[in-house]
PDB file of C-alpha atoms in Angstrom:
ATOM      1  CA  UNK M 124       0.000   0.000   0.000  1.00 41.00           C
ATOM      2  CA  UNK M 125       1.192   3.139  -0.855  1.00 41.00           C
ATOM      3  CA  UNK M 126       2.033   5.649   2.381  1.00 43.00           C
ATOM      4  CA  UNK M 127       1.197   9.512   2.392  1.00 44.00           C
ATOM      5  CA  UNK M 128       4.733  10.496   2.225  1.00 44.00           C
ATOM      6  CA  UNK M 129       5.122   9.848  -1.326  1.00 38.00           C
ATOM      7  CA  UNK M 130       1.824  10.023  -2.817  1.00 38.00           C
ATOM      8  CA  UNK M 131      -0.189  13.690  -2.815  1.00 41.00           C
ATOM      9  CA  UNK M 132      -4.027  13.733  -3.754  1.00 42.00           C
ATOM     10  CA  UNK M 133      -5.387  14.095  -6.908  1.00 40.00           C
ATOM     11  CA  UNK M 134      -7.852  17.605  -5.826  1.00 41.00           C
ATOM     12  CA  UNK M 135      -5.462  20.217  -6.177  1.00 44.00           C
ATOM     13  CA  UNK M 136      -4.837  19.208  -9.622  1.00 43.00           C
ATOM     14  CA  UNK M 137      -7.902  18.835 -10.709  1.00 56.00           C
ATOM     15  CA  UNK M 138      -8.786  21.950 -10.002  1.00 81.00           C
ATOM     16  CA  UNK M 139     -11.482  20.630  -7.331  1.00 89.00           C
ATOM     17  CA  UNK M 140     -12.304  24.520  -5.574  1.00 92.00           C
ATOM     18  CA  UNK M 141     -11.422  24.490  -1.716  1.00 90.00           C
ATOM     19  CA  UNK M 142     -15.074  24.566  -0.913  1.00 92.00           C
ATOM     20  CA  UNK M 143     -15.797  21.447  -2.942  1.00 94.00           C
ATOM     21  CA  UNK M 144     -12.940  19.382  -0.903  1.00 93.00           C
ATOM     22  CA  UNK M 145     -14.658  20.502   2.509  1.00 92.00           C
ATOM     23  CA  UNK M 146     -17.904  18.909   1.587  1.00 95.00           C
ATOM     24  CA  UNK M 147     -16.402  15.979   0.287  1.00 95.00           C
ATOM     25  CA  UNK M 148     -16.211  13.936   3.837  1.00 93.00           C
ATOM     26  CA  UNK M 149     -19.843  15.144   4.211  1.00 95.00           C
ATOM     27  CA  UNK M 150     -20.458  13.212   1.241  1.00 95.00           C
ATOM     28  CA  UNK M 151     -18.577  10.393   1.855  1.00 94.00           C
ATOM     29  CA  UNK M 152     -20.163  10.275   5.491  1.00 93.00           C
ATOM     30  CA  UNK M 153     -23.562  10.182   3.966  1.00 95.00           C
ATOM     31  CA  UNK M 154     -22.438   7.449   1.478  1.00 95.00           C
ATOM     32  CA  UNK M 155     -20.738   5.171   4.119  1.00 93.00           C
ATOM     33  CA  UNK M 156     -24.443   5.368   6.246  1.00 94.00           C
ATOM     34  CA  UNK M 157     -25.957   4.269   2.890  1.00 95.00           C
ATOM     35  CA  UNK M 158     -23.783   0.944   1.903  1.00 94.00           C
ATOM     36  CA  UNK M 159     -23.729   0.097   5.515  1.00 93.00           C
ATOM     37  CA  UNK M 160     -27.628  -0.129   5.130  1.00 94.00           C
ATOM     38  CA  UNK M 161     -26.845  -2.546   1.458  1.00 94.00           C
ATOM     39  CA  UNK M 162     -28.701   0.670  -0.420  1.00 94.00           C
ATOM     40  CA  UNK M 163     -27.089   0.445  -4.067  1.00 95.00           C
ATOM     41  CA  UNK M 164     -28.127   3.508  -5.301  1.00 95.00           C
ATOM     42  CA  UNK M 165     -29.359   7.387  -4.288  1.00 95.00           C
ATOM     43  CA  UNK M 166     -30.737  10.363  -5.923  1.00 94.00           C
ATOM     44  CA  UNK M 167     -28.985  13.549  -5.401  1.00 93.00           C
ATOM     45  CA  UNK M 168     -31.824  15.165  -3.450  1.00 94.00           C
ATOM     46  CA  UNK M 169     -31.467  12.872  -1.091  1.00 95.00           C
ATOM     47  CA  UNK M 170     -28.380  12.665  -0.884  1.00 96.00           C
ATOM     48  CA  UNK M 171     -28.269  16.184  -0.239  1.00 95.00           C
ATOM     49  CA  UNK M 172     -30.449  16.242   2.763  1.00 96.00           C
ATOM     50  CA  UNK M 173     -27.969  13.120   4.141  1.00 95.00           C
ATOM     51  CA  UNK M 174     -25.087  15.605   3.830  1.00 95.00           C
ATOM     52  CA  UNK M 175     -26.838  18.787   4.696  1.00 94.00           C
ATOM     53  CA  UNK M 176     -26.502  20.559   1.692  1.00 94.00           C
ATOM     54  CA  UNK M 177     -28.680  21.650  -1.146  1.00 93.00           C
ATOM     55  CA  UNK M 178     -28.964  19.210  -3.989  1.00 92.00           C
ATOM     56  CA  UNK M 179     -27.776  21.627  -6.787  1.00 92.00           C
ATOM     57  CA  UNK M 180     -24.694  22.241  -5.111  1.00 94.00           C
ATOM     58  CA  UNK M 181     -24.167  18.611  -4.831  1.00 95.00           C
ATOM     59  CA  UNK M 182     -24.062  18.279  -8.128  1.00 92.00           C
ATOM     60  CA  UNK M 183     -22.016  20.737  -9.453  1.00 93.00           C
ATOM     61  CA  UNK M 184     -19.550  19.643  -6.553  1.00 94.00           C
ATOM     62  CA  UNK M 185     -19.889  15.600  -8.204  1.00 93.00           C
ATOM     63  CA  UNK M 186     -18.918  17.246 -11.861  1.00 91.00           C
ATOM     64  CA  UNK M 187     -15.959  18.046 -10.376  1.00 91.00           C
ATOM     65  CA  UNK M 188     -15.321  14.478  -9.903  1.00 89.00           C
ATOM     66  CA  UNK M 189     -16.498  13.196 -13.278  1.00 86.00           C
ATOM     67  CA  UNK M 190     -19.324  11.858 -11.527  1.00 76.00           C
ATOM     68  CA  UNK M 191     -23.042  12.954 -12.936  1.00 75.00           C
ATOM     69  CA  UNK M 192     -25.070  10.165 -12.046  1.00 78.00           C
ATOM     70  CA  UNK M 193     -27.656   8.305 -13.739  1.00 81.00           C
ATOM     71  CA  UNK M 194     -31.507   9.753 -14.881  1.00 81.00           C
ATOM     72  CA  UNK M 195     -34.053   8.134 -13.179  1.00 78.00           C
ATOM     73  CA  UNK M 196     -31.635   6.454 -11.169  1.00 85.00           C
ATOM     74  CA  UNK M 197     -29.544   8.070  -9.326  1.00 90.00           C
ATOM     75  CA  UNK M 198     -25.946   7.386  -8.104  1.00 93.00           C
ATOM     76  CA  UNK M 199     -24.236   4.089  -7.557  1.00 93.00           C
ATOM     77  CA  UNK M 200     -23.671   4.616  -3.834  1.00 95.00           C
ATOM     78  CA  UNK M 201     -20.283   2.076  -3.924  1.00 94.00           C
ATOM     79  CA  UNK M 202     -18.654   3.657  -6.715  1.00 93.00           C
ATOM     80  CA  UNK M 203     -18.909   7.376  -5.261  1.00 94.00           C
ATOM     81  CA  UNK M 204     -17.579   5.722  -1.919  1.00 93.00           C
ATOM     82  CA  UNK M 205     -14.437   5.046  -4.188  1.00 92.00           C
ATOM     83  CA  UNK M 206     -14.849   7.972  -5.712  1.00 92.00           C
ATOM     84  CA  UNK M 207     -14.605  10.327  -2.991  1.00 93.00           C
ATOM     85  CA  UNK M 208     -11.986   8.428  -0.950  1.00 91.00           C
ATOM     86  CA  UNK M 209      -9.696   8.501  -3.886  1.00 90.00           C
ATOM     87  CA  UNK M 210     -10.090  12.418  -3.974  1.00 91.00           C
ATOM     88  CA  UNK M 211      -9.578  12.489  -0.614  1.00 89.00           C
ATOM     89  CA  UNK M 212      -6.263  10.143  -0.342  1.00 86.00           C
ATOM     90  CA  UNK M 213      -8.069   7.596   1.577  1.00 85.00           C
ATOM     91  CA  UNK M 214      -6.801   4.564  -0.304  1.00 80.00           C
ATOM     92  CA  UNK M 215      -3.386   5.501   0.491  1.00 82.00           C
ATOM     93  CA  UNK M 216      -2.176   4.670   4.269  1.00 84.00           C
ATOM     94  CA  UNK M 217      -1.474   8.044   6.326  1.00 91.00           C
ATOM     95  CA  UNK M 218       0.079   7.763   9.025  1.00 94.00           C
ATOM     96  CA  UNK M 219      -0.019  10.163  11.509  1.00 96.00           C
ATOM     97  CA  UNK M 220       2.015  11.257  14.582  1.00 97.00           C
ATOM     98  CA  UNK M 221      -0.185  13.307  17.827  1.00 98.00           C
ATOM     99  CA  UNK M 222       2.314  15.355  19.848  1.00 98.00           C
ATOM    100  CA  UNK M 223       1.102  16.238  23.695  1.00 97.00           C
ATOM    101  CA  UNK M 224      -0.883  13.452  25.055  1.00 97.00           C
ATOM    102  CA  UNK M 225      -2.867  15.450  27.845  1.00 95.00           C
ATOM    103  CA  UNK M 226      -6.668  14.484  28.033  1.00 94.00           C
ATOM    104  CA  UNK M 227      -7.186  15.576  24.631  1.00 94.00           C
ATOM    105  CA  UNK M 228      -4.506  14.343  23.135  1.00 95.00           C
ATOM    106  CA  UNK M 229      -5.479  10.787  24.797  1.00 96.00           C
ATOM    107  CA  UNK M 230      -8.821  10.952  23.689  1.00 95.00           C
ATOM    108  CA  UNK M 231      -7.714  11.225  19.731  1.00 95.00           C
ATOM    109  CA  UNK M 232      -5.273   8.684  19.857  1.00 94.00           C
ATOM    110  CA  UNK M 233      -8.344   6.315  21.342  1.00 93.00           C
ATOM    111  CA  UNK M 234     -10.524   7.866  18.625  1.00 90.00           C
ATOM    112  CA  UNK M 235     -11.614   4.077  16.475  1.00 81.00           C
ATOM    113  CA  UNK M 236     -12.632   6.807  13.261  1.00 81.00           C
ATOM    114  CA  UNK M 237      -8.965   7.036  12.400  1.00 84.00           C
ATOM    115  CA  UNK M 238      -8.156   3.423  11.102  1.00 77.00           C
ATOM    116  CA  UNK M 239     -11.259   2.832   9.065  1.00 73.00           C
ATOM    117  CA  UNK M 240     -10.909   6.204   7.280  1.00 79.00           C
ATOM    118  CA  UNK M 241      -7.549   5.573   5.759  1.00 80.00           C
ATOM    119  CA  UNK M 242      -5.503   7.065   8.829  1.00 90.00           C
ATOM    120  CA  UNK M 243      -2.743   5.350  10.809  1.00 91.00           C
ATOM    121  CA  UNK M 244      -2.145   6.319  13.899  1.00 95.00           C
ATOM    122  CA  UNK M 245       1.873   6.171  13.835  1.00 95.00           C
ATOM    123  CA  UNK M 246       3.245   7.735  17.139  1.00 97.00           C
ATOM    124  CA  UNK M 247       2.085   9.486  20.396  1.00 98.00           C
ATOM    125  CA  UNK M 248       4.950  12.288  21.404  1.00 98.00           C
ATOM    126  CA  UNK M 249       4.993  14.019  24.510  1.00 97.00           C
ATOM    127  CA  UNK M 250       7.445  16.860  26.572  1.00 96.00           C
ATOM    128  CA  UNK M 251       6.937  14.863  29.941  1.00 96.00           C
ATOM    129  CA  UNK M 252       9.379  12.610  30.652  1.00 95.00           C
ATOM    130  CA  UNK M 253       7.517  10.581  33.179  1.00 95.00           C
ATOM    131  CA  UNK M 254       4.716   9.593  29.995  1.00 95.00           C
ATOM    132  CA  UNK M 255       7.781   8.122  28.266  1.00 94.00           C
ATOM    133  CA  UNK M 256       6.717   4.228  27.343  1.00 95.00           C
ATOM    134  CA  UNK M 257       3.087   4.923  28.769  1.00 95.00           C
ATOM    135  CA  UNK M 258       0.758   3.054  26.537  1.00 96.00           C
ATOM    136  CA  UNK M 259      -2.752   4.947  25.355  1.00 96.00           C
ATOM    137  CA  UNK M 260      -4.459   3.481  23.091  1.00 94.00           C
ATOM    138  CA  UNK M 261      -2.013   0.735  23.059  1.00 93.00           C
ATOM    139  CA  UNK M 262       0.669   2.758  21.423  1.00 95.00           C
ATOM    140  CA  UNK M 263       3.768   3.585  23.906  1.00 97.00           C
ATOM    141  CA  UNK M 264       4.062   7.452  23.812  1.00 97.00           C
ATOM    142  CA  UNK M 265       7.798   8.931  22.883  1.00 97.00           C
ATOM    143  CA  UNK M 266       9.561  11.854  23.623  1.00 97.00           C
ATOM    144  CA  UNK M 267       9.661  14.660  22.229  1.00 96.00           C
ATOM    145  CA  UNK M 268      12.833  14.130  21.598  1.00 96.00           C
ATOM    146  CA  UNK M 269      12.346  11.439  19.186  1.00 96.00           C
ATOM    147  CA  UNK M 270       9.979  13.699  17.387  1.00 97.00           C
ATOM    148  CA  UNK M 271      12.396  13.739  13.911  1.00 97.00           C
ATOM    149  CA  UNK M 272      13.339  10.234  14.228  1.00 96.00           C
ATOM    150  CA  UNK M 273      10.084   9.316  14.309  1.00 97.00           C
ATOM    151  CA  UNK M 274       8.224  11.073  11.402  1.00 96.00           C
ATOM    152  CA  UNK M 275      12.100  10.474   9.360  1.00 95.00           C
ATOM    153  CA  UNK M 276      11.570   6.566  10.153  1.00 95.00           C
ATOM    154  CA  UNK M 277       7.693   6.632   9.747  1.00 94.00           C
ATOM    155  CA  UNK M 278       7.234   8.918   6.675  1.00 94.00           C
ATOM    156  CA  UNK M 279       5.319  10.955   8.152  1.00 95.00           C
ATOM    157  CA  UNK M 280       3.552  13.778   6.171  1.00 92.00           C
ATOM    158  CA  UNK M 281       0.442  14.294   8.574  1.00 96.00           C
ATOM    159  CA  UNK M 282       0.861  15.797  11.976  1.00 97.00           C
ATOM    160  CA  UNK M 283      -2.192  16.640  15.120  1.00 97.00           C
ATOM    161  CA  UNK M 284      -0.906  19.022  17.944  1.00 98.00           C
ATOM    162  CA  UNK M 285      -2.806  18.399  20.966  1.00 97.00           C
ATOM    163  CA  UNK M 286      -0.316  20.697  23.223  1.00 97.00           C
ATOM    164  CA  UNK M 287      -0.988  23.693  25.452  1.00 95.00           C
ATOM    165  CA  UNK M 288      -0.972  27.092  23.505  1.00 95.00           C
ATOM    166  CA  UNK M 289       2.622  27.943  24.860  1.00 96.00           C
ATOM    167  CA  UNK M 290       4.427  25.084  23.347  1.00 97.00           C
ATOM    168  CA  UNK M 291       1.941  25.028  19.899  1.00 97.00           C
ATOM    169  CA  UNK M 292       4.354  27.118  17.495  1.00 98.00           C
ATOM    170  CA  UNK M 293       7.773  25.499  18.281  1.00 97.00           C
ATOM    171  CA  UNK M 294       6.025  21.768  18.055  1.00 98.00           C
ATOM    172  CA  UNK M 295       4.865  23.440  14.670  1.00 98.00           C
ATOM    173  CA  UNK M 296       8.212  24.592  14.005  1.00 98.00           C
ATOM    174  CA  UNK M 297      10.104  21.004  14.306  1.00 97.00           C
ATOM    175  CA  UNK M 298       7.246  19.445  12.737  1.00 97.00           C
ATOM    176  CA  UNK M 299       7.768  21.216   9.671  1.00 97.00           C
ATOM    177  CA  UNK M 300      11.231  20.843   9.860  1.00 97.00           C
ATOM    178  CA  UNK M 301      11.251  17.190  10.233  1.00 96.00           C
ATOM    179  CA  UNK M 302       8.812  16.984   6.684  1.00 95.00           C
ATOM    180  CA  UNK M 303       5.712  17.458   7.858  1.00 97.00           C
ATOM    181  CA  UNK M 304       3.167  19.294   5.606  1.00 96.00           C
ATOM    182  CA  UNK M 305      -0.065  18.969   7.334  1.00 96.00           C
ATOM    183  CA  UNK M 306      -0.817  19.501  10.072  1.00 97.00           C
ATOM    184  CA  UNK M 307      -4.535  19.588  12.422  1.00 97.00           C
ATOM    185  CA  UNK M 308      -3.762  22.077  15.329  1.00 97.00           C
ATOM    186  CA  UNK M 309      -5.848  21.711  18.873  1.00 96.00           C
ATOM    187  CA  UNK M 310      -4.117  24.544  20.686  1.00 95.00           C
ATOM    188  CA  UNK M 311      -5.930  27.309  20.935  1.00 92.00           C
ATOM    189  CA  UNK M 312      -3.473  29.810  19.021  1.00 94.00           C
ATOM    190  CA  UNK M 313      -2.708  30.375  15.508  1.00 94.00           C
ATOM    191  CA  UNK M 314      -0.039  28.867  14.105  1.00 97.00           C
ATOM    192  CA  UNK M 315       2.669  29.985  11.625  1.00 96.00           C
ATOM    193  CA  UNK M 316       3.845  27.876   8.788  1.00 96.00           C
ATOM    194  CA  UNK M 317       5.661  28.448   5.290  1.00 95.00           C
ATOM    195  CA  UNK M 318       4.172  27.984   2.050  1.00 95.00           C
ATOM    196  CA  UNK M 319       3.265  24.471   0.562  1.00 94.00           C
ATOM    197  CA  UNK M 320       2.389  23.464   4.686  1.00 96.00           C
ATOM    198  CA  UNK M 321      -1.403  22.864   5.301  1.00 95.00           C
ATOM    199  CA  UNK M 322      -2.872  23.729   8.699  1.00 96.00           C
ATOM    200  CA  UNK M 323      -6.497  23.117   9.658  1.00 94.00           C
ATOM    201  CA  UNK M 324      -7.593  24.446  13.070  1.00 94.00           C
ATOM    202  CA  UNK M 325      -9.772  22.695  15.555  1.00 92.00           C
ATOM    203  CA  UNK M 326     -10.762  25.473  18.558  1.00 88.00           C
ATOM    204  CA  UNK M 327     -13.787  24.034  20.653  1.00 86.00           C
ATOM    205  CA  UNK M 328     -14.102  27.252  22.420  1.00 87.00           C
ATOM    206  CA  UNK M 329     -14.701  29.471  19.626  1.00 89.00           C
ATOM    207  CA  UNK M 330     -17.365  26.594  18.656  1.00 90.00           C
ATOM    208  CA  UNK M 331     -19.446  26.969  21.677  1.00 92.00           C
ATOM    209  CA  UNK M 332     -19.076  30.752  21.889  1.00 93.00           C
ATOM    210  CA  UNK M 333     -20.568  31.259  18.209  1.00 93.00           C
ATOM    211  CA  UNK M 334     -23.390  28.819  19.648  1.00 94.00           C
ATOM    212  CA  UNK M 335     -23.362  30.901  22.783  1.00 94.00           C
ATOM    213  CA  UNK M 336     -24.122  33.902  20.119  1.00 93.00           C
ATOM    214  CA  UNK M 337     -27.293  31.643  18.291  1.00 92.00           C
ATOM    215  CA  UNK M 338     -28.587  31.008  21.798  1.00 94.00           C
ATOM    216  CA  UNK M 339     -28.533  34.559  22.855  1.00 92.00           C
ATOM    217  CA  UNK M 340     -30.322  35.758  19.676  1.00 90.00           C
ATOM    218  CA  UNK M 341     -33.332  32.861  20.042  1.00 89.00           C
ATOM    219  CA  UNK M 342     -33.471  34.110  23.537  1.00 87.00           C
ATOM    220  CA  UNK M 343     -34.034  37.769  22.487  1.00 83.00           C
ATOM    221  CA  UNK M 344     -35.977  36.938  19.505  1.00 80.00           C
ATOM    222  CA  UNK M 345     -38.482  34.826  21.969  1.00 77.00           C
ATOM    223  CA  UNK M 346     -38.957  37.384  24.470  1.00 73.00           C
ATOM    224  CA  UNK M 347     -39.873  39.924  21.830  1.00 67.00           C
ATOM    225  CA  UNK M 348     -39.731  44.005  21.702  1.00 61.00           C
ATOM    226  CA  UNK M 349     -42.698  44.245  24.447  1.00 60.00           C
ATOM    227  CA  UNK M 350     -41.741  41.905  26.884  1.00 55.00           C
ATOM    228  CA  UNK M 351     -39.969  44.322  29.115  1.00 54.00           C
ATOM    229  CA  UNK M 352     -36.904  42.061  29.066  1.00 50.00           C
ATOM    230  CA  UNK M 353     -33.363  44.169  28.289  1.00 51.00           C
ATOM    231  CA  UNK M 354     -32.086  43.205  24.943  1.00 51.00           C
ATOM    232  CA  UNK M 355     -28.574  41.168  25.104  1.00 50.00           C
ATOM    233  CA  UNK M 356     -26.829  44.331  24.553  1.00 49.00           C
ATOM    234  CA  UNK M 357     -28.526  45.803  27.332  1.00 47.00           C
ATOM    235  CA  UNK M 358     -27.855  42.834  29.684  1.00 48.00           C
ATOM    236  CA  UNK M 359     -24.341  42.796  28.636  1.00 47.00           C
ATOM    237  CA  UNK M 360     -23.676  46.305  29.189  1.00 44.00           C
ATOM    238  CA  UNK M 361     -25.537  46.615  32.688  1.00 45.00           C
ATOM    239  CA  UNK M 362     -23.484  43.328  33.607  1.00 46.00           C
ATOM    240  CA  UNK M 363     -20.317  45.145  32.370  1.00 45.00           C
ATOM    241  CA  UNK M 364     -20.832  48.404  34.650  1.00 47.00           C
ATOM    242  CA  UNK M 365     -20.394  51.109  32.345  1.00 47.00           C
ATOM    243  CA  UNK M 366     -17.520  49.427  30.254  1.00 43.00           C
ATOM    244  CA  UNK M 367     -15.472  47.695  33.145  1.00 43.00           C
ATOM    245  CA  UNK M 368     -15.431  44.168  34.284  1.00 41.00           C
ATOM    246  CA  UNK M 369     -15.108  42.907  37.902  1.00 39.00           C
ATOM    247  CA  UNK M 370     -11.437  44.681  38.522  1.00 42.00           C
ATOM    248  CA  UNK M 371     -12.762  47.678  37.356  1.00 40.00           C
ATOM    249  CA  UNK M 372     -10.655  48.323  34.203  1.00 42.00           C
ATOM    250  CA  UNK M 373     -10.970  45.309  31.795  1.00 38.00           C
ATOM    251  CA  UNK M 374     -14.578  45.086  29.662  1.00 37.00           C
ATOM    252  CA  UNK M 375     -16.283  42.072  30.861  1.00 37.00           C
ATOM    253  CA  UNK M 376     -16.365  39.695  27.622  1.00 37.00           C
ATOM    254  CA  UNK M 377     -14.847  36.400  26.594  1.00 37.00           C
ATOM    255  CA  UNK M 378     -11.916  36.669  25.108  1.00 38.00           C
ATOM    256  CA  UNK M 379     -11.735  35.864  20.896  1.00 38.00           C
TER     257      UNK M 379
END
């Protein structure tokens, strides 16, 4: 089997737009439901409403792949399982190193998704000394200062950093270093990385605080204009006392 070190996907030269790619595991989620359940073929409506999208963008995004389906019919669930995981790399084997192996960190490397989407999970690297030969997951986490060794002697291309904020940008740095030209950051800062490197961010707090914003509007929205209830911006301002938070001097809101 051929290993992600040496073989790139197919979508960039295609000419498959960004947007396209990000609905593509959508799609292939969708599909994977559908041969589970032995269901040989689907139209693209609902299809669509599987992957949460409308159906005419579905299909512009399946031209992309060559794929336009059949009138009448539909499309052969299998073959766009195939289809899509080609496009995606997920006949190749990836494997993949996770560096800081806190509670998060823990929790991916247990994550059973990995393996049956094409993803192997090589190596579990960690700063602290005393998790050196730990097993999680059944993998015995390294040091960190194995890190090049290990994505050298693994071929390595795909890299998760799990690590407090502090220590995010110089685990980057090596990373990149080393070969690594993807990489799926978990610290909550933004990372820095030279062209032809790939990073895709994963912050759960900004997550909750946009649905903290959703759940704020349907609250206003509910209690109406005449309900004599302060609108959010109200509420937030009265909680802030006149601009300051509790020590007086710093506005009392979450931090982006």
């Amino acid at each position: 089997m051929a290993t992600g070190r040496t073989h790139r996907p197919a979508t960039r030269s295609r000419g498959i737009p960004e947007a396209t790619v990000a609905r593509l595991p959508l799609y292939l989620r969708a599909l994977t439901a559908l041969s589970e359940r032995s269901v040989p073929t689907v139209s693209s409506e609902e299809l669509a409403a599987a992957a949460g999208v409308n159906s005419a963008k579905l299909r512009k995004d399946f031209s992309y792949l060559g794929s336009y389906g059949t009138r009448g019919v539909g499309y052969d669930v299998e073959y766009l399982v195939y289809q899509i995981s080609r496009e995606l790399g997920l006949t190749q084997d990836w494997p993949v190193v996770i560096v800081g192996i806190g509670n998060l960190g823990a929790a991916l490397a247990n994550y059973g998704g990995f393996a049956s989407r094409g993803f192997r999970v090589a190596a579990l690297i960690d700063a602290d000394p005393a998790m050196a030969g730990k097993p999680v997951a059944g993998i015995g986490v390294q040091h960190t200062d194995e890190l090049e060794h290990i994505i050298e002697s693994n071929g390595v291309s795909i890299g998760v950093i799990a690590t407090p904020a502090g220590a995010a940008q110089q685990v980057c740095d090596r990373l990149v270093a080393a070969g690594v030209t993807s990489i799926l950051n978990f610290a909550p800062t933004v990372l820095t990385v030279p062209d032809g490197v790939d990073v895709r961010k994963v912050d759960l707090s900004i997550e909750l605080q946009i649905l903290a914003f959703h759940e704020q509007r349907k609250a206003g929205e509910e209690a109406g204009p005449d309900s004599g209830a302060p609108a959010p911006a109200a509420r937030a301002a009265a909680a802030a006392g006149d601009g300051k938070g509790p020590d007086g001097d710093m506005p009392a809101v979450m931090p982006a």
